[in-house]
XYZ file of C-alpha atoms in Angstrom:
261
model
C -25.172 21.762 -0.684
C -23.091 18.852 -1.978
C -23.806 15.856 -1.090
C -21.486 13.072 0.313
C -21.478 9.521 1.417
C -23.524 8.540 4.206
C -21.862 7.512 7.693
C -23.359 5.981 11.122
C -27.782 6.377 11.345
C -27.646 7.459 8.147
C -25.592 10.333 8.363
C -24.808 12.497 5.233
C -21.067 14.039 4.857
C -21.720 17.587 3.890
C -19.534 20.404 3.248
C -20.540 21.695 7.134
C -20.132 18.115 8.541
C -16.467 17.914 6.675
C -15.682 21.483 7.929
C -15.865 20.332 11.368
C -13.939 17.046 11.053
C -10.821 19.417 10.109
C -7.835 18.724 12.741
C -4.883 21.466 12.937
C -1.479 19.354 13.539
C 1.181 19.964 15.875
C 3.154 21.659 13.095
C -0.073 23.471 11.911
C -1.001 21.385 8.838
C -4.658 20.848 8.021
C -5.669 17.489 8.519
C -9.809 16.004 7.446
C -10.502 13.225 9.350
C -13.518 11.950 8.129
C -11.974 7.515 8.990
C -14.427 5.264 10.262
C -17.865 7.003 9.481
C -19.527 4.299 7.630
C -18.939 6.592 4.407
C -20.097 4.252 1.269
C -19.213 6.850 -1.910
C -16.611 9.260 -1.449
C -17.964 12.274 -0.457
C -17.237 14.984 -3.561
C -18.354 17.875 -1.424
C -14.952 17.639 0.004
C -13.230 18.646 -2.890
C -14.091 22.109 -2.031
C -11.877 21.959 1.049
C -8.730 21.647 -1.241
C -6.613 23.576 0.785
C -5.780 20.554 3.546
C -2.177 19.279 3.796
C -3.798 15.893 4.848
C -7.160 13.656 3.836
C -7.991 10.557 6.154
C -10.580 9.030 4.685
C -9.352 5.279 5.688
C -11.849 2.661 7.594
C -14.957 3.465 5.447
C -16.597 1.008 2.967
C -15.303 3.122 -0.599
C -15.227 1.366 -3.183
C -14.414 3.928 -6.123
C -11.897 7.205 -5.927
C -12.907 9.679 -8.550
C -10.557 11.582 -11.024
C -11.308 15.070 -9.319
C -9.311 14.200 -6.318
C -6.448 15.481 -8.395
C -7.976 18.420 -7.088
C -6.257 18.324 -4.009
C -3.185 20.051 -4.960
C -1.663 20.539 -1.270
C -1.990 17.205 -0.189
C 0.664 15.854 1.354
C -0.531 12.913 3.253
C -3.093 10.550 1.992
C -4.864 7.623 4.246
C -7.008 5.333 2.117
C -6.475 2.203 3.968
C -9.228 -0.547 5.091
C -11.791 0.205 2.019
C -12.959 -1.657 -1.185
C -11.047 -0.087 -3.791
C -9.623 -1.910 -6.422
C -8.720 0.423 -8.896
C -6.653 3.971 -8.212
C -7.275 6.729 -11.108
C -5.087 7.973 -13.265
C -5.496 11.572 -11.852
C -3.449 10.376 -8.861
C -0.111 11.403 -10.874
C -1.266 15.114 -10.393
C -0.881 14.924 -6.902
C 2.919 15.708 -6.788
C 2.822 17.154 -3.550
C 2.525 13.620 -1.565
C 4.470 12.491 0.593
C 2.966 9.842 1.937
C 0.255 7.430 0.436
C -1.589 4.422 2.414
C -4.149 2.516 0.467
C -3.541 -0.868 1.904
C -5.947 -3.063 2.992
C -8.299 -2.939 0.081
C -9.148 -5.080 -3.129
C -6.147 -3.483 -5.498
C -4.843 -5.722 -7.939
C -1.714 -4.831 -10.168
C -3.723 -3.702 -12.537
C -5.328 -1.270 -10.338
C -2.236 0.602 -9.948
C -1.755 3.539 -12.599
C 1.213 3.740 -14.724
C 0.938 7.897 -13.378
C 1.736 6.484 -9.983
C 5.659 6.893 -11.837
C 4.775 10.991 -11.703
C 4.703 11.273 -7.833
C 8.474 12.152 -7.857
C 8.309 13.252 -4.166
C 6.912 10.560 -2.083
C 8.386 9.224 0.386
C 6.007 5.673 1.934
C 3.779 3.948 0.016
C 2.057 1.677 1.552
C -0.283 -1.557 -0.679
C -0.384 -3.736 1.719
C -2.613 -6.102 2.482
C -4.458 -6.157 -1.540
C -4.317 -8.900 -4.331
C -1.145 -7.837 -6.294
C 0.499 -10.499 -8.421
C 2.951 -8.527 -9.431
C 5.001 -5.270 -8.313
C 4.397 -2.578 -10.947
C 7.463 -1.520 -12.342
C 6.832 2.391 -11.946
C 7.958 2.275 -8.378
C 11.170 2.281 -9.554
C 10.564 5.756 -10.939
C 10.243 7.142 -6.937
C 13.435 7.692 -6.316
C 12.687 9.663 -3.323
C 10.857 6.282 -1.832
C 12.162 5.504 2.071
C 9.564 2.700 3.233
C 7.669 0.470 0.842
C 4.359 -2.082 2.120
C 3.877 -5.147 0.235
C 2.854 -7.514 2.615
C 0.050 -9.827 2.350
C -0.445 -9.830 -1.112
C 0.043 -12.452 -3.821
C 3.678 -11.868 -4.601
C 5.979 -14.571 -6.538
C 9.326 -12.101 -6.857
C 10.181 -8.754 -6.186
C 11.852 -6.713 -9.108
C 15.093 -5.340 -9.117
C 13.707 -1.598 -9.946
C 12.922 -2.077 -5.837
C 16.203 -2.876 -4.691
C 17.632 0.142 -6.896
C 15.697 2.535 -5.171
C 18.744 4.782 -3.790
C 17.049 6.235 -0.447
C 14.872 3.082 0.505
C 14.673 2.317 3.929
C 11.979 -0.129 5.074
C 10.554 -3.054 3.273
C 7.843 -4.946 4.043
C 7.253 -8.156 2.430
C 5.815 -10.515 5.065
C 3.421 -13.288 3.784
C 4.635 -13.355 0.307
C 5.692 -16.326 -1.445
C 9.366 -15.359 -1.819
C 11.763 -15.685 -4.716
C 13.026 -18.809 -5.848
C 16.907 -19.671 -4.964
C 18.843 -17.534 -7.763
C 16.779 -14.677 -7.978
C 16.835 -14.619 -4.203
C 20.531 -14.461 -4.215
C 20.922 -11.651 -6.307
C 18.008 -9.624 -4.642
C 19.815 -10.121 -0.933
C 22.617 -8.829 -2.518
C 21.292 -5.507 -3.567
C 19.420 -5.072 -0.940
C 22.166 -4.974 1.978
C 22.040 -1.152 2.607
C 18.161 -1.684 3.752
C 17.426 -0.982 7.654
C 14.251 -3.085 7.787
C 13.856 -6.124 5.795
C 10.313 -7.722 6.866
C 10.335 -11.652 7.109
C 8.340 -13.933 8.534
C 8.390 -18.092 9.467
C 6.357 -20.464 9.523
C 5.888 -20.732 13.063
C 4.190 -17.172 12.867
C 1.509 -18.402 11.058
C -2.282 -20.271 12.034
C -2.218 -23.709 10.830
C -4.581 -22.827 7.495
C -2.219 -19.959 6.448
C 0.673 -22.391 6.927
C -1.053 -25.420 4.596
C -2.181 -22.649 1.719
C 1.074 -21.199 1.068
C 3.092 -24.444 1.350
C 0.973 -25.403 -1.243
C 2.117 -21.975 -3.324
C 5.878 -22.641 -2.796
C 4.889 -26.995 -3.654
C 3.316 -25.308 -7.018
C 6.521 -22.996 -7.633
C 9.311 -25.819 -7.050
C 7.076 -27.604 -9.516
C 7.647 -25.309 -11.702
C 10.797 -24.665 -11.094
C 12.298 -28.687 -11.534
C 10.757 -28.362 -15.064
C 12.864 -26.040 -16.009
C 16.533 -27.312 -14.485
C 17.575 -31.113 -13.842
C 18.320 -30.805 -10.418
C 16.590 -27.948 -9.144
C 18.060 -25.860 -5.698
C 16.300 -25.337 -2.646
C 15.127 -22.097 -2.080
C 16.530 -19.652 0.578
C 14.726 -19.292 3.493
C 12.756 -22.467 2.881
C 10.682 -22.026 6.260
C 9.731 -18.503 5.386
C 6.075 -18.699 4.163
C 3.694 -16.009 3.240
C 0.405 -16.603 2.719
C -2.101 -13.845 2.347
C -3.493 -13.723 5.448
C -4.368 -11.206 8.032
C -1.828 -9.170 9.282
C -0.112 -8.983 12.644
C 1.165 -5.820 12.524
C -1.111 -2.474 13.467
C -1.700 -0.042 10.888
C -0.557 2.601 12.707
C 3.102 1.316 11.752
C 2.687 2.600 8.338
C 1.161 6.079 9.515
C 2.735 9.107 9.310
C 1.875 11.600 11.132
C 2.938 14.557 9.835
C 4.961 13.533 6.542
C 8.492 16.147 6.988
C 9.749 18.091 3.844
């Protein structure tokens, strides 16, 4: 019998042990629930149950997801948040089906996030939350079907404008981000005016620490900024501050649970 990674006493997830952590939803969809075991390697035995709609795998201590997940060609719901993975594989594109993806909460940097990511033409939320992204990676522009995006609590100088195009976007969650300077601000608040949920936050929101390291940030960025013009412009919402720091809001905010067709 396959063998998987280990959860509370020691505990081994085996094919058996998976079978019974299966959940039938409300709409009868298949959902394995195998979040907060302790699991340390992700268990490949699973991969033999590849007929689930959903795979919760989120509040475990996994650090690497292997290629063969691609296996899961049904999956339409995918809960990888509150591990240590910094890198997604490229086998990810593959899994077309998705709807829903939540990996935040882990050690992702922008470089951790495939260019395939551009092939999952049907997904609706993506949530990368809480990571260490610099940078937004262009190839969400390329999920056109995208309603709610997470991008809070990461390292985040400027959101592109392949975001703002998105046609069906919904929700947008940049809270404790350093935010765009003045002109790239104005044309992103533009283009973003259709948006139902446009995630802030001030200063007052935030524990004294969080407050002092991302003034610094947006001190280091105006820095930057007067080198480049004479007299440079405040930035818009000069009290809005983002630092990377825990966030407020539950995780069950970004859960789906039952992603719709």
């Amino acid at each position: 019998m396959a063998k998987g990674g280990k959860g509370p006493k020691g505990k081994k997830i085996t094919l058996n042990v998976a079978k019974n952590c299966i959940k039938i939803t409300f709409d009868g969809r298949k959902r394995l629930d195998l979040s907060k075991m302790g699991i340390t390697n992700f268990p490949k035995c699973i991969l033999r149950l590849n007929d689930i709609d959903e795979l919760d795998l989120s509040r475990n201590m996994i650090k690497k997801i292997p290629d063969s997940i691609s296996k899961f060609q049904n999956l339409r719901w995918l809960d990888l948040h509150s591990n240590y993975i910094d890198k997604l594989p490229e086998s990810i594109g593959q899994m077309t089906t998705l709807l829903y993806l939540n990996v935040s909460n882990n050690r992702l940097t922008t470089n951790g996030l495939p260019v395939e990511l551009n092939q999952l033409k049907n997904i609706r939320t993506v949530n990368l939350g809480l990571n260490h992204l610099d940078s937004v990676p262009t190839t969400l522009g390329a999920l056109k079907e995208l309603h709610e995006v997470g991008l809070h609590d990461n390292l985040l100088s400027n959101i592109p404008n392949s975001i703002s195009k998105l046609p069906k976007l919904k929700k947008l969650n940049t809270k404790r981000n350093p935010f765009p300077m003045a002109e790239e601000a104005d044309a992103f608040i533009d283009s973003i005016k259709r948006l139902e949920n446009l995630y802030l936050v001030e200063a007052k929101d935030l524990c004294g620490p969080c407050l002092r390291k991302c003034q610094q940030a947006r001190d280091k960025l105006n820095r930057i900024k007067s080198m480049a013009v004479t007299t440079p412009r405040k930035a818009i919402f000069s009290n809005l501050v983002s630092p990377n720091s825990m966030a407020k809001e539950s995780q069950e905010d970004w859960r789906i649970g039952s992603a719709s067709p």
